[in-house]
Each structure stands twice: as C-alpha cells, then as structure tokens.
JSON list of C-alpha atoms in Angstrom, two decimals:
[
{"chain": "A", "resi": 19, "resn": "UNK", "atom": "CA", "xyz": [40.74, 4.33, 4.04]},
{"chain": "A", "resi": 20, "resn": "UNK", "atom": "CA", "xyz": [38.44, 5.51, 1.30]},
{"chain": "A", "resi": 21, "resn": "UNK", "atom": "CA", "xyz": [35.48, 8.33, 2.35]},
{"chain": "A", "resi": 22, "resn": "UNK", "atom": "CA", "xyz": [32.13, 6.66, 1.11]},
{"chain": "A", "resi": 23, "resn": "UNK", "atom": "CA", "xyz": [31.00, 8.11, -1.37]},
{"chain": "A", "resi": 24, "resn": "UNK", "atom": "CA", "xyz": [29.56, 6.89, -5.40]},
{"chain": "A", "resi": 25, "resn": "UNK", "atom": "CA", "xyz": [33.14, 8.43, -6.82]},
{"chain": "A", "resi": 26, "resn": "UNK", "atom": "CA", "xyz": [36.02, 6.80, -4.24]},
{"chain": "A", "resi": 27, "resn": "UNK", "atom": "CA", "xyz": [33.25, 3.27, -4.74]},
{"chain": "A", "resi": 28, "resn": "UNK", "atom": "CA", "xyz": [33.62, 3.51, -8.47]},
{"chain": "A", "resi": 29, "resn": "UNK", "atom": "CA", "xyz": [37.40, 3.90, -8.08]},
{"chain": "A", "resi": 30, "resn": "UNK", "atom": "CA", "xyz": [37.86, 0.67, -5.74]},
{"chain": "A", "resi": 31, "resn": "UNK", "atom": "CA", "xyz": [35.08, -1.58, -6.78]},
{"chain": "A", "resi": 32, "resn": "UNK", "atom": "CA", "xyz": [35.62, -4.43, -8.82]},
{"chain": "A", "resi": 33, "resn": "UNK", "atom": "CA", "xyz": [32.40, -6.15, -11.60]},
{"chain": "A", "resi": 34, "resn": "UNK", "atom": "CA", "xyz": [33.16, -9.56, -12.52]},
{"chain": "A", "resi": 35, "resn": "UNK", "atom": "CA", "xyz": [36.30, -8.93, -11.38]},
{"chain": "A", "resi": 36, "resn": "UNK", "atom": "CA", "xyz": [37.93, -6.06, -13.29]},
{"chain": "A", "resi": 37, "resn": "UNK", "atom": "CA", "xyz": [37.66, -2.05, -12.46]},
{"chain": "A", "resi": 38, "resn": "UNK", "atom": "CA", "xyz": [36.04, 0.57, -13.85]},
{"chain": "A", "resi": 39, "resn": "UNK", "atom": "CA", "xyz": [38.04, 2.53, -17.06]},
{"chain": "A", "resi": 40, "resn": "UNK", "atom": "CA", "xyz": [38.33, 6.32, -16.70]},
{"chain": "A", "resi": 41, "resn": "UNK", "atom": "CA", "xyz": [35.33, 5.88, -19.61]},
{"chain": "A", "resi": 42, "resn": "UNK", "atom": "CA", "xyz": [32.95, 4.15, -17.21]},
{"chain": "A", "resi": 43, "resn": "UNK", "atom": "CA", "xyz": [34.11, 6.62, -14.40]},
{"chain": "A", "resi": 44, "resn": "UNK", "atom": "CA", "xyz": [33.90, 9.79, -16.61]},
{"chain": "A", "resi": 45, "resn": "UNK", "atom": "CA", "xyz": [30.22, 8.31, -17.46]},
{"chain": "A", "resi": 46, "resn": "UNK", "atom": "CA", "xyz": [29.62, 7.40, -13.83]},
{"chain": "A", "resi": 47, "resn": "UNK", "atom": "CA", "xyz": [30.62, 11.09, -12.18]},
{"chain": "A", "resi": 48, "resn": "UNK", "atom": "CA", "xyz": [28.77, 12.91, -15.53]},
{"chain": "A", "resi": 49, "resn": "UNK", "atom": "CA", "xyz": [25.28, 11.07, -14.44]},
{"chain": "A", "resi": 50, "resn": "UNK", "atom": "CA", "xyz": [25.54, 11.59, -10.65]},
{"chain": "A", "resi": 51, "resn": "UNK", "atom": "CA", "xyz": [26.46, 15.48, -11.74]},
{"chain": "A", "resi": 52, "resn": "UNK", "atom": "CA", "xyz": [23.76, 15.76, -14.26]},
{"chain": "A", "resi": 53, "resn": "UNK", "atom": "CA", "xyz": [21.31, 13.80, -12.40]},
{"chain": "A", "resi": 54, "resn": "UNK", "atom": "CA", "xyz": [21.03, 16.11, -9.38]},
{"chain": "A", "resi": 55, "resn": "UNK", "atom": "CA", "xyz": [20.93, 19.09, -10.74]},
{"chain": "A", "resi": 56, "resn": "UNK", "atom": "CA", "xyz": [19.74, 19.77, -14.62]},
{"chain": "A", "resi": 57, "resn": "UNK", "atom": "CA", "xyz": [17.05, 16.91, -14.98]},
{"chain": "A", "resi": 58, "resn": "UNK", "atom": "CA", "xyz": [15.44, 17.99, -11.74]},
{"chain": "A", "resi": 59, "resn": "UNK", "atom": "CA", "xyz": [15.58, 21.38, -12.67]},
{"chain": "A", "resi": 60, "resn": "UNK", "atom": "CA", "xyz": [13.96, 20.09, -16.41]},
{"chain": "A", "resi": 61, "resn": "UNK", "atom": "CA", "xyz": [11.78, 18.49, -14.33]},
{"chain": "A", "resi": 62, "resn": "UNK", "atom": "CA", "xyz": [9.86, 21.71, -12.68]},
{"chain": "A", "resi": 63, "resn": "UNK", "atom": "CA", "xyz": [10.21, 23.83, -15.53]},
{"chain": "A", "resi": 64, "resn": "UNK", "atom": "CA", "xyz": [8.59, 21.75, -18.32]},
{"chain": "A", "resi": 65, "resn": "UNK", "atom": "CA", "xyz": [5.36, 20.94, -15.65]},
{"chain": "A", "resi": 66, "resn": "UNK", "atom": "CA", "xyz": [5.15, 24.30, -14.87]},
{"chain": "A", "resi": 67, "resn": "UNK", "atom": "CA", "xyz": [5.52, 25.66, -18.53]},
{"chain": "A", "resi": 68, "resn": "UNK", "atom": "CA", "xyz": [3.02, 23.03, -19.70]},
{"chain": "A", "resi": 69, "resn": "UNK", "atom": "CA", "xyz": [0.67, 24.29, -16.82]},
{"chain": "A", "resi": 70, "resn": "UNK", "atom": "CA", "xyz": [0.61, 27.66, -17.99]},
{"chain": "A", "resi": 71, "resn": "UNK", "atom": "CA", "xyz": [0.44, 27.20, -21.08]},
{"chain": "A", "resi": 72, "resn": "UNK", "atom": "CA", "xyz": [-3.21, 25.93, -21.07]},
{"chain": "A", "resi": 73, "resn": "UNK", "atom": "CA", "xyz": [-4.14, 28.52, -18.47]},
{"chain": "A", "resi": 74, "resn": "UNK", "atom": "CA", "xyz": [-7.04, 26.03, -17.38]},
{"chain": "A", "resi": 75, "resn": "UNK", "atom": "CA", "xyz": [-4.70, 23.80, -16.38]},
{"chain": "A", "resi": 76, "resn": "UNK", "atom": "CA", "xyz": [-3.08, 26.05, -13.76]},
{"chain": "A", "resi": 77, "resn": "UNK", "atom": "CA", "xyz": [-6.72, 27.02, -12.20]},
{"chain": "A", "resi": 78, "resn": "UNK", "atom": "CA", "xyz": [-7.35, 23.34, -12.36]},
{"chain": "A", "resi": 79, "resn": "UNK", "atom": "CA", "xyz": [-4.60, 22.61, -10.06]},
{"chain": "A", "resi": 80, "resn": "UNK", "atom": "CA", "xyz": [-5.57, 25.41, -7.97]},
{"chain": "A", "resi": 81, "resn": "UNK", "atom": "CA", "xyz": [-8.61, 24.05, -7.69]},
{"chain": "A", "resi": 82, "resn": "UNK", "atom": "CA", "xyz": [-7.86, 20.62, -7.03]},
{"chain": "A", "resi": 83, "resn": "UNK", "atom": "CA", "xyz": [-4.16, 20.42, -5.32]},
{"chain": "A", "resi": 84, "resn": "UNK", "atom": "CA", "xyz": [-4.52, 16.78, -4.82]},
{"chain": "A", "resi": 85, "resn": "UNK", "atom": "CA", "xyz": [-3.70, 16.25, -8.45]},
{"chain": "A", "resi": 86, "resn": "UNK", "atom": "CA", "xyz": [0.09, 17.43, -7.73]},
{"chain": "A", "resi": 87, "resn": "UNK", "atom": "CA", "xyz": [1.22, 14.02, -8.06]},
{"chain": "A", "resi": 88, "resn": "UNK", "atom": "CA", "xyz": [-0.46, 13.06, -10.96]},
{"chain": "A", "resi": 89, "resn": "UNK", "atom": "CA", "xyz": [0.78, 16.24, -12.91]},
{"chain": "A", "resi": 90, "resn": "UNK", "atom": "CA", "xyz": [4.55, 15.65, -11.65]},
{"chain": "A", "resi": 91, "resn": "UNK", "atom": "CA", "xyz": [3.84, 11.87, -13.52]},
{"chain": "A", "resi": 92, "resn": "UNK", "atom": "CA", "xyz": [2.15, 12.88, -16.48]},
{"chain": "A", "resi": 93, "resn": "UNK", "atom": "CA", "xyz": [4.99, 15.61, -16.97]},
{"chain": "A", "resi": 94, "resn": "UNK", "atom": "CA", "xyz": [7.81, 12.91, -16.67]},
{"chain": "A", "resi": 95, "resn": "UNK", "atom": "CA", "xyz": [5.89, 10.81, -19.06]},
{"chain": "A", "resi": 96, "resn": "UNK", "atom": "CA", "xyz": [4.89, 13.89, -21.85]},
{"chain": "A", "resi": 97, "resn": "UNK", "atom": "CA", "xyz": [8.49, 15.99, -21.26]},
{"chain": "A", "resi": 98, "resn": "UNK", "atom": "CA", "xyz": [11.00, 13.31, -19.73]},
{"chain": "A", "resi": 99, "resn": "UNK", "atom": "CA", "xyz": [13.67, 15.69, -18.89]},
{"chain": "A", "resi": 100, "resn": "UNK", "atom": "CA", "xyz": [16.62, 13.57, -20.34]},
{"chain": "A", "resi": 101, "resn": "UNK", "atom": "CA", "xyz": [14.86, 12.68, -23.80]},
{"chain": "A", "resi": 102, "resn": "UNK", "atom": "CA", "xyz": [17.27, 9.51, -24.93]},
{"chain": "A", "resi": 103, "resn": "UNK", "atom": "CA", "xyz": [19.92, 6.54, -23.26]},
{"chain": "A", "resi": 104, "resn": "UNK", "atom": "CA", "xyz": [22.56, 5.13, -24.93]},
{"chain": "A", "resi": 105, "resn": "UNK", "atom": "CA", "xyz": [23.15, 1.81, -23.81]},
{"chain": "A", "resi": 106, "resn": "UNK", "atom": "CA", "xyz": [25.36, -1.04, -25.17]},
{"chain": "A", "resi": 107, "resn": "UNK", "atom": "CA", "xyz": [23.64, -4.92, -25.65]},
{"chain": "A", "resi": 108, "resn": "UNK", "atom": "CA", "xyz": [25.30, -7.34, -23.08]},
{"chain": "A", "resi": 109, "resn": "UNK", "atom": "CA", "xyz": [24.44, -10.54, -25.60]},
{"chain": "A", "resi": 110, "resn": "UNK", "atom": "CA", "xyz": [22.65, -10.76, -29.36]},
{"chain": "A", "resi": 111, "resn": "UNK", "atom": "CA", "xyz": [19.07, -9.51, -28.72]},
{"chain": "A", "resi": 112, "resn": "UNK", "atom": "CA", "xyz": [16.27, -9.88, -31.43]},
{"chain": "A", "resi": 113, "resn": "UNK", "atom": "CA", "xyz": [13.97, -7.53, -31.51]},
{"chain": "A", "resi": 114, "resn": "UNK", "atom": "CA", "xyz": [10.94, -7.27, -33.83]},
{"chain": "A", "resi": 115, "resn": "UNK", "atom": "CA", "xyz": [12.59, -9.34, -36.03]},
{"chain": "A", "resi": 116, "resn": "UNK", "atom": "CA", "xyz": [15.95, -7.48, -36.28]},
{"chain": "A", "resi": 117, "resn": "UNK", "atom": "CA", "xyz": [18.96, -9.18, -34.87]},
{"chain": "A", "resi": 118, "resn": "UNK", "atom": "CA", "xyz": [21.24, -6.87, -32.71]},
{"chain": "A", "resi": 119, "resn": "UNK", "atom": "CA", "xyz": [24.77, -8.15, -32.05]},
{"chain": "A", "resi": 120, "resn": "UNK", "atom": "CA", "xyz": [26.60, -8.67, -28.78]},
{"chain": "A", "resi": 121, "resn": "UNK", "atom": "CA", "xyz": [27.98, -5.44, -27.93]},
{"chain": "A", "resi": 122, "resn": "UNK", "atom": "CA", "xyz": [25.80, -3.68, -30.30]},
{"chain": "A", "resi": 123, "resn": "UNK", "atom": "CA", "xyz": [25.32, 0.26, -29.47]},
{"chain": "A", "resi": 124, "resn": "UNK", "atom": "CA", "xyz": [21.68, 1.37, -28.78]},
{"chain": "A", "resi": 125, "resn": "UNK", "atom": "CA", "xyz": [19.97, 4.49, -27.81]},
{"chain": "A", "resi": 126, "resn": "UNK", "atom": "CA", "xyz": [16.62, 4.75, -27.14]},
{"chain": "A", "resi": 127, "resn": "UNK", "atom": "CA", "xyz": [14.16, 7.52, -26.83]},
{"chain": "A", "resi": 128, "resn": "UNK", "atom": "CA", "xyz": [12.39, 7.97, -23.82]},
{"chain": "A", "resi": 129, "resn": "UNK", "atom": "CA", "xyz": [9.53, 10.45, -24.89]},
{"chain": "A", "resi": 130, "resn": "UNK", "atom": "CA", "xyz": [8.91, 7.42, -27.90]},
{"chain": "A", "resi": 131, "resn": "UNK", "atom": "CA", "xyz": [8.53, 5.15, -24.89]},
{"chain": "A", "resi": 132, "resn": "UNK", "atom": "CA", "xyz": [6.13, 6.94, -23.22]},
{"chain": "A", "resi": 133, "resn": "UNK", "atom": "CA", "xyz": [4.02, 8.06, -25.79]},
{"chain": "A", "resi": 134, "resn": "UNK", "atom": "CA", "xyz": [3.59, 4.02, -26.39]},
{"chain": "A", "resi": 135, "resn": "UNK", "atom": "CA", "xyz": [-0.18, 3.99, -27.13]},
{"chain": "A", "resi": 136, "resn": "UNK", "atom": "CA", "xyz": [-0.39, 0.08, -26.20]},
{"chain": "A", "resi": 137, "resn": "UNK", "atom": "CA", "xyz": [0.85, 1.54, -22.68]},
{"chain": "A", "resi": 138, "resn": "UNK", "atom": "CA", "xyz": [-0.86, 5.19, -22.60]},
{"chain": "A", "resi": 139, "resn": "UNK", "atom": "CA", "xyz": [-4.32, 5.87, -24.19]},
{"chain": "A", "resi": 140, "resn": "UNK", "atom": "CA", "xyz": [-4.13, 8.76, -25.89]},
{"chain": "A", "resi": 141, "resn": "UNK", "atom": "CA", "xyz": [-0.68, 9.50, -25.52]},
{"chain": "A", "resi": 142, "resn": "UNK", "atom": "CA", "xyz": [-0.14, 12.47, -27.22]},
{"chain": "A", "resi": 143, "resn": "UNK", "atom": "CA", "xyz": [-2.61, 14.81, -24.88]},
{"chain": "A", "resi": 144, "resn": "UNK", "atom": "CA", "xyz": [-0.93, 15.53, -21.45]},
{"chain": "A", "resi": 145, "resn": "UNK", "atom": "CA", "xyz": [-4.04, 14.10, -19.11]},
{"chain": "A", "resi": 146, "resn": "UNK", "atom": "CA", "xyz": [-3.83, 15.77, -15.36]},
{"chain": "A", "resi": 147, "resn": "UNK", "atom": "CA", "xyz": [-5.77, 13.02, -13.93]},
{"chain": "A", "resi": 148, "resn": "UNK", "atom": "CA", "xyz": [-4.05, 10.28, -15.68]},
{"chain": "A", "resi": 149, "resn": "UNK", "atom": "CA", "xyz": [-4.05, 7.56, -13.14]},
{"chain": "A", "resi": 150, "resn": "UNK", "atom": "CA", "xyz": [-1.10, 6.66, -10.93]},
{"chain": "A", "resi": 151, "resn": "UNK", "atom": "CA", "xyz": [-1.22, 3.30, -11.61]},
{"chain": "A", "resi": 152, "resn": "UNK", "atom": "CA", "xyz": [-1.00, 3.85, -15.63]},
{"chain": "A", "resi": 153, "resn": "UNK", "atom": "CA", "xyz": [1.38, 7.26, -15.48]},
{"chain": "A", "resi": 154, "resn": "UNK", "atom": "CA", "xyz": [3.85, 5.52, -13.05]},
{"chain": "A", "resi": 155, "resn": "UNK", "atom": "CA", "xyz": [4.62, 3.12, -16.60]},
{"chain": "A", "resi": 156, "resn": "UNK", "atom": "CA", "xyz": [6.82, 5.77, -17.85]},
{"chain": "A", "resi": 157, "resn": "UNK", "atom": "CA", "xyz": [10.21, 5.22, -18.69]},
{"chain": "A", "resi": 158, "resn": "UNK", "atom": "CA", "xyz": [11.84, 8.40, -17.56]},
{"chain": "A", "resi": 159, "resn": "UNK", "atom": "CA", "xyz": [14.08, 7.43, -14.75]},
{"chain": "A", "resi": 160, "resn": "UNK", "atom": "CA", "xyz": [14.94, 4.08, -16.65]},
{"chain": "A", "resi": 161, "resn": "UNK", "atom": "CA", "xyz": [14.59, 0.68, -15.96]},
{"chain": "A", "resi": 162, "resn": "UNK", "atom": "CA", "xyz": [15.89, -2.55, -14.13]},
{"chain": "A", "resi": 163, "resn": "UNK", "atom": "CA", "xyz": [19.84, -1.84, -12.93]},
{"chain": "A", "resi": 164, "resn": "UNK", "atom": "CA", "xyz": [19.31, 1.62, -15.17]},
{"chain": "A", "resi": 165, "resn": "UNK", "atom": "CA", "xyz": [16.82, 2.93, -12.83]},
{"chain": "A", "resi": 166, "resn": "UNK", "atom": "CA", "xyz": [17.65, 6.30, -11.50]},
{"chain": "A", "resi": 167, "resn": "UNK", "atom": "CA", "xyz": [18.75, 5.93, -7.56]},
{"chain": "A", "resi": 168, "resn": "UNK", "atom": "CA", "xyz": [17.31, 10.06, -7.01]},
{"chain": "A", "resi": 169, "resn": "UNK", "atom": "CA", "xyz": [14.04, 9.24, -8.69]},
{"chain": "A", "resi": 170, "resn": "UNK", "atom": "CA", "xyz": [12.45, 9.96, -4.98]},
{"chain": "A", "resi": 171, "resn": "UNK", "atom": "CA", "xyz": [14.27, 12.79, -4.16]},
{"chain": "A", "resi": 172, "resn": "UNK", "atom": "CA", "xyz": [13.35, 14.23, -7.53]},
{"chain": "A", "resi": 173, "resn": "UNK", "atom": "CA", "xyz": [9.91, 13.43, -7.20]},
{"chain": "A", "resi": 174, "resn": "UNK", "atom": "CA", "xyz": [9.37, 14.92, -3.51]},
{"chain": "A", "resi": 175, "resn": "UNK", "atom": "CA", "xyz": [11.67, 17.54, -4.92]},
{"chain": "A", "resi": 176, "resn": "UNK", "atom": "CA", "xyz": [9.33, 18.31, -7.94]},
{"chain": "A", "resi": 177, "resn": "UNK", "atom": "CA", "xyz": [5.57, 17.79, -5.70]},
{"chain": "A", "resi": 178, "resn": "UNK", "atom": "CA", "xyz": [6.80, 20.14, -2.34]},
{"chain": "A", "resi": 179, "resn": "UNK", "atom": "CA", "xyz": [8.15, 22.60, -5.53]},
{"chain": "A", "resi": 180, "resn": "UNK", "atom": "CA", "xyz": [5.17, 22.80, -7.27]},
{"chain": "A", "resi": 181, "resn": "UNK", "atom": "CA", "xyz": [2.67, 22.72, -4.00]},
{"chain": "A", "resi": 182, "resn": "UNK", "atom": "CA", "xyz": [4.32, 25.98, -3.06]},
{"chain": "A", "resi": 183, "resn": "UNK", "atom": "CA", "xyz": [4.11, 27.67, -6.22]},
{"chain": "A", "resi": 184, "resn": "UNK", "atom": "CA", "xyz": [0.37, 26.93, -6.21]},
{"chain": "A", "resi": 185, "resn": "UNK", "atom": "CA", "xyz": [-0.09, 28.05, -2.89]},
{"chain": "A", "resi": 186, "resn": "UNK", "atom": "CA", "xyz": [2.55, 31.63, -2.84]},
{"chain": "A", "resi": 187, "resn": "UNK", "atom": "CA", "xyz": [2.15, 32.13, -7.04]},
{"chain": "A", "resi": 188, "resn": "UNK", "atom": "CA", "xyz": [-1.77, 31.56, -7.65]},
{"chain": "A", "resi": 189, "resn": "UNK", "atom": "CA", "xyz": [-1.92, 34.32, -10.36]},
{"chain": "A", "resi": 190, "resn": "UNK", "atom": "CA", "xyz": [1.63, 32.57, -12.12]},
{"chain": "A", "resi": 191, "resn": "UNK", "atom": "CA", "xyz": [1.10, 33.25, -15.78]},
{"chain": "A", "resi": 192, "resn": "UNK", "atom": "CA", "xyz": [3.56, 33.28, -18.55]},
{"chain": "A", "resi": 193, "resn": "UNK", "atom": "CA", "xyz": [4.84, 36.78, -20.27]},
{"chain": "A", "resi": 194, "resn": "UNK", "atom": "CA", "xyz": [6.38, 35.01, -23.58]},
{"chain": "A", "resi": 195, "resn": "UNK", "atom": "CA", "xyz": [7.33, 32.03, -25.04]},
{"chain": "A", "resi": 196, "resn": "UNK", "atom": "CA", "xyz": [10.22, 30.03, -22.90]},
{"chain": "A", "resi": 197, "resn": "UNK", "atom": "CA", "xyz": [13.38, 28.83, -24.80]},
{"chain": "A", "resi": 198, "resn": "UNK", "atom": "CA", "xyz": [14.74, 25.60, -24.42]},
{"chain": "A", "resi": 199, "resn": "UNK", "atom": "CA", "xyz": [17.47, 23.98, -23.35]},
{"chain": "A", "resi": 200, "resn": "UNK", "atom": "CA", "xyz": [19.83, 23.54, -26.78]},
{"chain": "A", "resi": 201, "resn": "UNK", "atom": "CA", "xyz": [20.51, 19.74, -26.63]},
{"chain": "A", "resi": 202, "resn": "UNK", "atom": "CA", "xyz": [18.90, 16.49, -28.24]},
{"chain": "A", "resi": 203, "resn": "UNK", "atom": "CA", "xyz": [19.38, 14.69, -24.99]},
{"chain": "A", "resi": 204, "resn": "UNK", "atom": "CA", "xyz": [18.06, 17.38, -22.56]},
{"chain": "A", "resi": 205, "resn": "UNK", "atom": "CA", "xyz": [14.64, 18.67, -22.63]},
{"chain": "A", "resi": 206, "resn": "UNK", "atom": "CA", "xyz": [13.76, 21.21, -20.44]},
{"chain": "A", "resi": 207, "resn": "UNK", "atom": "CA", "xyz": [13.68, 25.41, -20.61]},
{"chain": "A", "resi": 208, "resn": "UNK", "atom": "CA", "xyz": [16.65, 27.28, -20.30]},
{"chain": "A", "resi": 209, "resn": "UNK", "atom": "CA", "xyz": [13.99, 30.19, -19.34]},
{"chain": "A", "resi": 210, "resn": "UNK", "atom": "CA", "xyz": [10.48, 30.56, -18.96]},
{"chain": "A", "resi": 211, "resn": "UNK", "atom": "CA", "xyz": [9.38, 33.92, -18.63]},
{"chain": "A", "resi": 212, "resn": "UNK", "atom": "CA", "xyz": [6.61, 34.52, -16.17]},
{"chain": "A", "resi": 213, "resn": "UNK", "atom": "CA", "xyz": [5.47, 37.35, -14.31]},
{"chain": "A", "resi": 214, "resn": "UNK", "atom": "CA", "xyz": [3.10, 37.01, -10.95]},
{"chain": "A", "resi": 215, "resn": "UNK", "atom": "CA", "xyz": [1.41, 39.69, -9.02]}
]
C-alpha cells in the first residue's frame, strides 16, 4: 500500500483512463516544490519591498493594521509572484477573433491579467485600500481546476508574516535597492536590503 501523499497519487491515479507521463509528473512534483516555498517567499518580499518603498505606505499600515489583508491582495494582484502559465487548449478556442487550435500551446501573463483596467480601476497604482471584493479578482493563484490548492496557507502565511513585522519592525526601512529574482516566470527579490533599529 501506497503512503498518501500528491507524489505516490500522481503515480497510481488514472484521468480518463490513462496515467500520468514522467512529463506530467516532473510538472506535477516541480509545482508542489515551487509552490510552497519560492512563490510564498515572492509573496512577502515584493509587499514588503513595495511598502517601503513609499515610506508612507509603511506608517500607513502602522497606523491602520486592519488593512493587512487588503495589502497582501493588492500585492498578489500588482507583483503576482509567478508572473506567467503555460497551459495547453483542451479543444479549438476563439478568442478575440483569433482561432487557437486543439492542443494549441498558450501562456499567459498574470501581472497583464491583473492590471485588466475593465477589472481594476486604475490598475497601474498599487491602492492599499483596494476593496476585497474587487482585489480578490486577481488571477495570481489561477483559475477553475488551475487554482492553487496552498492559496490559504499562503495567504495566512503572508497576513500573520507581515502583522509581526509591523508590530516587532515598526522603524523597517530599506538601506538600498533590492535585486530580483533572475527569471521571466518568477517575480520576487532575491534580497532586499533593510536595516531596523
């Protein structure tokens, strides 16, 4: 008998009645192992970084903790931390008057999708108060069967993360400018130099 786990389920499950290929399993074990770890990680970095970078943001925050939520949103929406999907068209889709083939091989940006100004007003400005009901519309853990199964993890993780660094860091402030992550998938900082005293 198998352990349960996502990995020994991928390796006796069955869709439609055929198994996985070591492609779809490779694929399958890379997102679990990316998922819980650098995205989350993206995640807290690019809120905080845009937080200090517009120092009124950070003593906005302070000043009004409630908005954690919000901020954690608007971040995923303004820096999703994995930046584009590749997917592959089940059946011919037309779309805006192109025709896409069965099979066809698509990827998609997610910071496009959420800067979608029929969706967002004024998507371009990153808007602390944006409301729940509006910021919540982003694309950033996917979609449908896509959607991301540690999206509440990684939003507890992110608001409990970024509570504490209000509360024990209130004079956070950044020393220099943070580099980022070297990838046109990822976006995120691979450091952000702050100081604290």
């Amino acid at each position: 008998m198998l352990p349960f786990d996502y990995i020994s389920l991928g390796l006796v499950s069955r869709v439609e009645g055929r198994r996985f290929n070591d492609m779809e399993l490779f694929q399958i074990c890379t997102a679990l192992l990316t998922g819980g770890q650098e995205t989350t990680t993206s995640l807290l970095t690019n809120v905080v970084w845009r937080l200090l970078e517009a120092p009124e943001r950070w003593e906005r925050l302070k000043a009004e903790p409630h908005l954690v939520e919000n901020v954690i949103e608007e971040s995923l929406r303004f820096d999703p931390p994995i930046n584009s999907h590749f997917r592959t068209s089940l059946c011919p889709v037309q779309m805006h008057g192109a025709e896409l083939p069965e099979r066809s091989k698509l990827m998609f940006s997610m910071m496009g999708a959420n800067r979608d100004p029929d969706i967002f007003p004024d998507p371009d400005s990153f808007i602390m108060d944006r409301p729940l009901n509006q910021v919540k519309r982003h694309l950033s853990f996917g979609y449908g069967v896509h959607f991301c199964l540690g999206a509440p993890i990684a939003r507890l993780e992110a608001q409990v993360g970024l509570r504490k660094l209000v509360e024990c860091l209130p004079d956070l402030r950044l020393t220099g400018s943070p580099e980022r992550i070297d990838s046109w998938i990822y976006w995120g900082q691979r450091e952000l130099p702050v100081a604290w005293d």
